């Protein structure tokens, strides 16, 4: 699957890029600056085993070349980035992990007018794009050093089955369990949960608190995650 990471030069984006490339996906590190995109890809490349391509590109080019477009930019630039790439999102799955925080107090959620960053992405993306919200409560540090941090579960909110399935595939590629949380209307709650984890982290000095659901193990055994394979999702592309 070709996965573009908008904000791929950042903490979350670069951690996602590395993990997804190591899971065998073709990753496009998207940046506002072509040189920064290529430098980041160059830095991450040597840590990728298995030969999956990892390359840098400007935001719009990265989105245009991908099946799934992960939005990993801060709230401050979120709307501008979505507007910039909007026409390249036709028929793509947009996977948004942006948390709208109060910049002066990262433990406090700042509700956007649409209710969540993902709902804003839904408003700005073309109708043919599918939108999911996920990964808010997965810290970049826990992706970079999975051995040192307990991997959390991923809660997915989506505007339909295709987006939900693609988000689940990404979570699975990261080695994480994922659960359907509901439609995009619950994305704001996922953002609030991420802010709550930040508050707990600050209060207790725990670098990467995560969320793990218990009581659903039977469902996990029965296969909560994706039923389609990665190739099928990539193949469907625009039809998703
Ligand atoms: N860090 C985490 O652990 C974590 C976990 C879950 C979710 N998230 C979410 O992921 C997103 C990124 O977080 P982060 O910690 O990775 O942030 P970050 O490192 O500060 O920024 C990520 C990238 O976004 C781009 N960017 C920064 N400011 C921008 C602006 N005003 N307009 C457009 N692009 C801008 C930059 O890329 P270029 O300059 O190269 O374009 C930057 O490298 C946030 O929405 C955050 O809530 C983060």
Coordinates of C-alpha atoms and ligand atoms in Angstrom, one line a residue:
X1 CA 0.0 0.0 0.0
X2 CA 1.3 3.5 -0.8
X3 CA 1.0 5.7 2.3
X4 CA 1.7 9.4 2.3
X5 CA 2.4 11.1 5.7
X6 CA 1.7 14.8 5.7
X7 CA 3.9 16.2 8.4
X8 CA 6.3 13.3 7.8
X9 CA 9.2 15.3 9.0
X10 CA 7.7 15.7 12.5
X11 CA 7.8 13.6 15.6
X12 CA 4.7 11.6 14.9
X13 CA 5.0 11.6 11.1
X14 CA 8.6 10.3 11.1
X15 CA 7.8 7.6 13.6
X16 CA 4.9 6.4 11.5
X17 CA 7.0 6.6 8.3
X18 CA 9.7 4.4 9.8
X19 CA 7.3 1.8 11.2
X20 CA 5.1 1.6 8.1
X21 CA 8.1 1.3 5.8
X22 CA 9.5 -1.5 8.0
X23 CA 6.1 -3.2 7.6
X24 CA 6.7 -3.2 3.9
X25 CA 4.7 -0.3 2.7
X26 CA 5.8 2.3 0.2
X27 CA 6.0 5.5 2.3
X28 CA 6.0 9.1 1.0
X29 CA 7.2 11.6 3.6
X30 CA 5.3 14.7 2.8
X31 CA 6.5 18.2 3.8
X32 CA 6.0 21.8 2.9
X33 CA 9.6 21.9 2.0
X34 CA 11.0 19.5 -0.6
X35 CA 14.5 19.5 0.9
X36 CA 13.2 18.7 4.4
X37 CA 11.1 15.9 2.9
X38 CA 14.1 14.3 1.2
X39 CA 16.4 14.8 4.2
X40 CA 13.9 13.1 6.5
X41 CA 13.5 10.2 4.0
X42 CA 17.3 10.0 3.7
X43 CA 17.7 9.9 7.5
X44 CA 15.0 7.2 8.0
X45 CA 16.0 5.1 5.0
X46 CA 19.0 3.3 6.6
X47 CA 16.7 2.1 9.4
X48 CA 14.3 0.4 7.0
X49 CA 14.9 -3.3 6.5
X50 CA 13.3 -5.2 3.6
X51 CA 13.8 -2.6 0.9
X52 CA 10.3 -0.9 1.0
X53 CA 10.6 2.4 -0.8
X54 CA 10.7 5.5 1.5
X55 CA 10.9 8.8 -0.3
X56 CA 10.3 12.5 0.3
X57 CA 7.9 14.7 -1.6
X58 CA 6.0 18.0 -1.3
X59 CA 2.7 17.6 0.4
X60 CA 0.5 17.6 -2.7
X61 CA 2.8 15.2 -4.6
X62 CA 2.9 12.8 -1.7
X63 CA -0.9 12.8 -1.4
X64 CA -1.4 12.4 -5.1
X65 CA 0.9 9.3 -5.2
X66 CA -0.7 7.5 -2.2
X67 CA -3.7 5.2 -1.5
X68 CA -3.9 6.4 2.1
X69 CA -3.0 9.9 3.3
X70 CA -2.1 10.3 6.9
X71 CA -2.5 13.8 8.3
X72 CA 0.1 14.3 11.0
X73 CA 0.4 18.1 11.2
X74 CA -0.4 20.3 14.2
X75 CA -3.8 21.9 14.5
X76 CA -2.3 25.3 13.6
X77 CA -1.5 24.2 10.1
X78 CA -4.2 21.5 9.7
X79 CA -6.7 23.4 7.7
X80 CA -4.1 25.1 5.4
X81 CA -2.5 21.7 4.7
X82 CA -5.9 20.1 3.9
X83 CA -6.8 23.0 1.5
X84 CA -3.4 22.7 -0.2
X85 CA -3.7 19.0 -1.0
X86 CA -7.5 18.8 -1.3
X87 CA -7.6 18.1 -5.1
X88 CA -5.1 15.4 -4.7
X89 CA -7.3 13.6 -2.2
X90 CA -9.9 12.5 -4.7
X91 CA -10.7 8.8 -4.1
X92 CA -8.1 8.5 -1.3
X93 CA -8.5 7.5 2.3
X94 CA -7.5 10.3 4.7
X95 CA -6.4 9.1 8.1
X96 CA -6.3 12.0 10.5
X97 CA -4.5 11.9 13.8
X98 CA -4.4 15.6 14.6
X99 CA -5.3 16.6 18.2
X100 CA -6.6 20.1 18.6
X101 CA -4.8 21.2 21.7
X102 CA -4.6 24.5 23.5
X103 CA -1.1 25.6 22.5
X104 CA -0.5 27.1 25.9
X105 CA -1.7 24.0 27.7
X106 CA -1.3 20.7 25.7
X107 CA -3.4 18.8 28.2
X108 CA -6.5 20.9 27.3
X109 CA -8.5 20.2 24.2
X110 CA -9.5 23.1 22.0
X111 CA -12.7 22.1 20.2
X112 CA -12.6 23.2 16.6
X113 CA -15.8 24.6 15.0
X114 CA -16.4 21.3 13.2
X115 CA -16.1 19.2 16.4
X116 CA -12.8 17.5 15.6
X117 CA -9.8 17.8 13.2
X118 CA -11.1 14.8 11.3
X119 CA -14.5 16.5 10.8
X120 CA -12.6 19.5 9.5
X121 CA -10.8 17.2 7.1
X122 CA -14.1 15.8 6.0
X123 CA -15.3 19.3 5.3
X124 CA -12.2 20.2 3.3
X125 CA -11.6 17.0 1.4
X126 CA -13.5 16.1 -1.8
X127 CA -16.6 13.9 -1.4
X128 CA -14.9 11.0 -3.1
X129 CA -12.3 10.9 -0.3
X130 CA -13.1 8.7 2.7
X131 CA -12.0 10.0 6.1
X132 CA -11.0 8.2 9.3
X133 CA -9.7 9.5 12.6
X134 CA -7.2 7.3 14.6
X135 CA -3.9 7.1 16.3
X136 CA -4.5 10.1 18.6
X137 CA -3.6 8.2 21.7
X138 CA -0.5 6.4 20.2
X139 CA 2.6 8.4 21.2
X140 CA 5.4 8.9 18.7
X141 CA 7.8 7.7 21.3
X142 CA 6.0 4.4 21.7
X143 CA 6.2 3.9 17.9
X144 CA 9.9 4.6 17.9
X145 CA 10.7 2.4 20.9
X146 CA 8.1 -0.3 21.1
X147 CA 10.2 -2.4 23.4
X148 CA 10.3 0.3 26.0
X149 CA 6.7 1.4 26.0
X150 CA 3.5 -0.7 26.2
X151 CA 1.8 -0.5 22.8
X152 CA -1.7 1.0 23.2
X153 CA -4.8 0.0 21.3
X154 CA -6.1 2.2 18.5
X155 CA -9.6 3.5 18.4
X156 CA -10.9 4.2 15.0
X157 CA -13.7 6.6 14.0
X158 CA -14.6 6.7 10.3
X159 CA -17.2 8.0 7.9
X160 CA -17.6 4.5 6.4
X161 CA -16.3 1.0 6.0
X162 CA -13.6 1.8 3.6
X163 CA -12.0 4.4 5.8
X164 CA -12.4 2.3 8.9
X165 CA -10.8 -0.7 7.1
X166 CA -7.9 1.3 5.8
X167 CA -7.2 2.8 9.3
X168 CA -7.3 -0.7 10.7
X169 CA -4.8 -1.8 8.2
X170 CA -2.5 1.0 9.1
X171 CA -2.9 0.2 12.8
X172 CA -2.2 -3.5 12.2
X173 CA 0.9 -2.6 10.1
X174 CA 2.1 -0.7 13.2
X175 CA 1.6 -3.9 15.2
X176 CA -1.3 -2.4 17.2
X177 CA -4.8 -3.8 18.0
X178 CA -7.6 -1.6 16.8
X179 CA -11.3 -1.2 17.5
X180 CA -14.2 0.5 15.9
X181 CA -15.1 3.5 18.0
X182 CA -17.9 4.8 15.8
X183 CA -18.5 7.4 13.1
X184 CA -16.6 10.6 12.7
X185 CA -18.9 12.2 15.3
X186 CA -16.8 10.5 18.0
X187 CA -13.4 11.8 16.7
X188 CA -13.6 14.7 19.1
X189 CA -13.8 12.3 22.0
X190 CA -10.6 10.5 20.8
X191 CA -8.8 13.9 20.7
X192 CA -10.0 14.6 24.2
X193 CA -8.7 11.3 25.4
X194 CA -5.3 12.1 23.9
X195 CA -5.3 15.4 25.9
X196 CA -6.2 13.5 29.0
X197 CA -3.2 11.2 28.5
X198 CA -1.0 14.2 28.2
X199 CA -2.3 15.5 31.5
X200 CA -1.6 12.2 33.2
X201 CA 1.8 12.1 31.6
X202 CA 2.7 15.5 33.0
X203 CA 1.2 14.7 36.4
X204 CA 2.9 11.4 36.9
X205 CA 6.0 11.8 34.8
X206 CA 5.1 8.9 32.6
X207 CA 6.5 9.5 29.2
X208 CA 4.0 7.5 27.1
X209 CA 0.8 6.5 28.7
X210 CA -1.5 4.5 26.4
X211 CA -5.0 3.1 26.3
X212 CA -5.5 -0.7 26.3
X213 CA -9.0 -2.1 26.2
X214 CA -9.8 -5.2 28.3
X215 CA -12.8 -7.5 28.1
X216 CA -12.8 -7.6 24.3
X217 CA -10.2 -10.4 24.0
X218 CA -12.7 -12.9 22.7
X219 CA -13.6 -10.4 19.9
X220 CA -9.9 -10.0 19.2
X221 CA -9.5 -13.8 18.9
X222 CA -12.5 -13.8 16.5
X223 CA -10.7 -11.2 14.4
X224 CA -11.7 -7.6 15.2
X225 CA -9.3 -6.2 12.6
X226 CA -9.3 -5.9 8.9
X227 CA -10.8 -8.6 6.8
X228 CA -9.4 -7.5 3.5
X229 CA -5.8 -7.8 2.7
X230 CA -3.5 -4.9 2.0
X231 CA -3.2 -5.5 -1.7
X232 CA -6.9 -5.5 -2.1
X233 CA -7.2 -2.1 -0.4
X234 CA -4.4 -0.6 -2.5
X235 CA -6.0 -2.0 -5.6
X236 CA -9.4 -0.6 -4.9
X237 CA -7.8 2.9 -4.6
X238 CA -10.4 5.4 -5.8
X239 CA -13.3 3.1 -5.1
X240 CA -12.7 2.9 -1.4
Ligands
LIG1 N1 3.7 13.5 18.7 C1 2.9 12.6 19.1 O1 3.2 11.7 19.9 C2 1.5 12.5 18.5 C3 0.7 11.4 18.8 C4 -0.6 11.3 18.3 C5 -1.1 12.4 17.4 N2 -0.2 13.4 17.2 C6 -0.7 14.5 16.3 O2 0.1 14.5 15.2 C7 0.2 15.8 14.7 C8 1.7 16.1 14.6 O3 2.3 16.1 15.9 P1 3.9 16.2 16.0 O4 4.2 16.0 17.5 O5 4.6 15.2 15.1 O6 4.2 17.7 15.5 P2 5.4 18.4 15.0 O7 6.6 17.5 15.0 O8 5.5 19.7 15.7 O9 5.0 18.7 13.5 C9 4.9 17.8 12.5 C10 5.1 18.4 11.1 O10 4.0 19.2 10.7 C11 4.5 20.3 9.9 N3 4.0 21.6 10.4 C12 4.4 22.1 11.6 N4 3.7 23.3 11.8 C13 2.9 23.5 10.7 C14 2.1 24.5 10.2 N5 1.8 25.6 11.0 N6 1.5 24.3 9.0 C15 1.7 23.2 8.3 N7 2.5 22.3 8.6 C16 3.2 22.4 9.8 C17 6.0 20.3 9.9 O11 6.5 19.7 8.7 P3 7.1 20.5 7.5 O12 7.6 21.8 8.1 O13 8.2 19.6 7.0 O14 6.0 20.7 6.5 C18 6.3 19.3 11.1 O15 7.5 18.6 10.9 C19 -0.5 16.7 15.7 O16 -1.7 17.1 15.2 C20 -0.6 15.9 16.9 O17 -1.7 16.2 17.7 C21 1.0 13.5 17.7

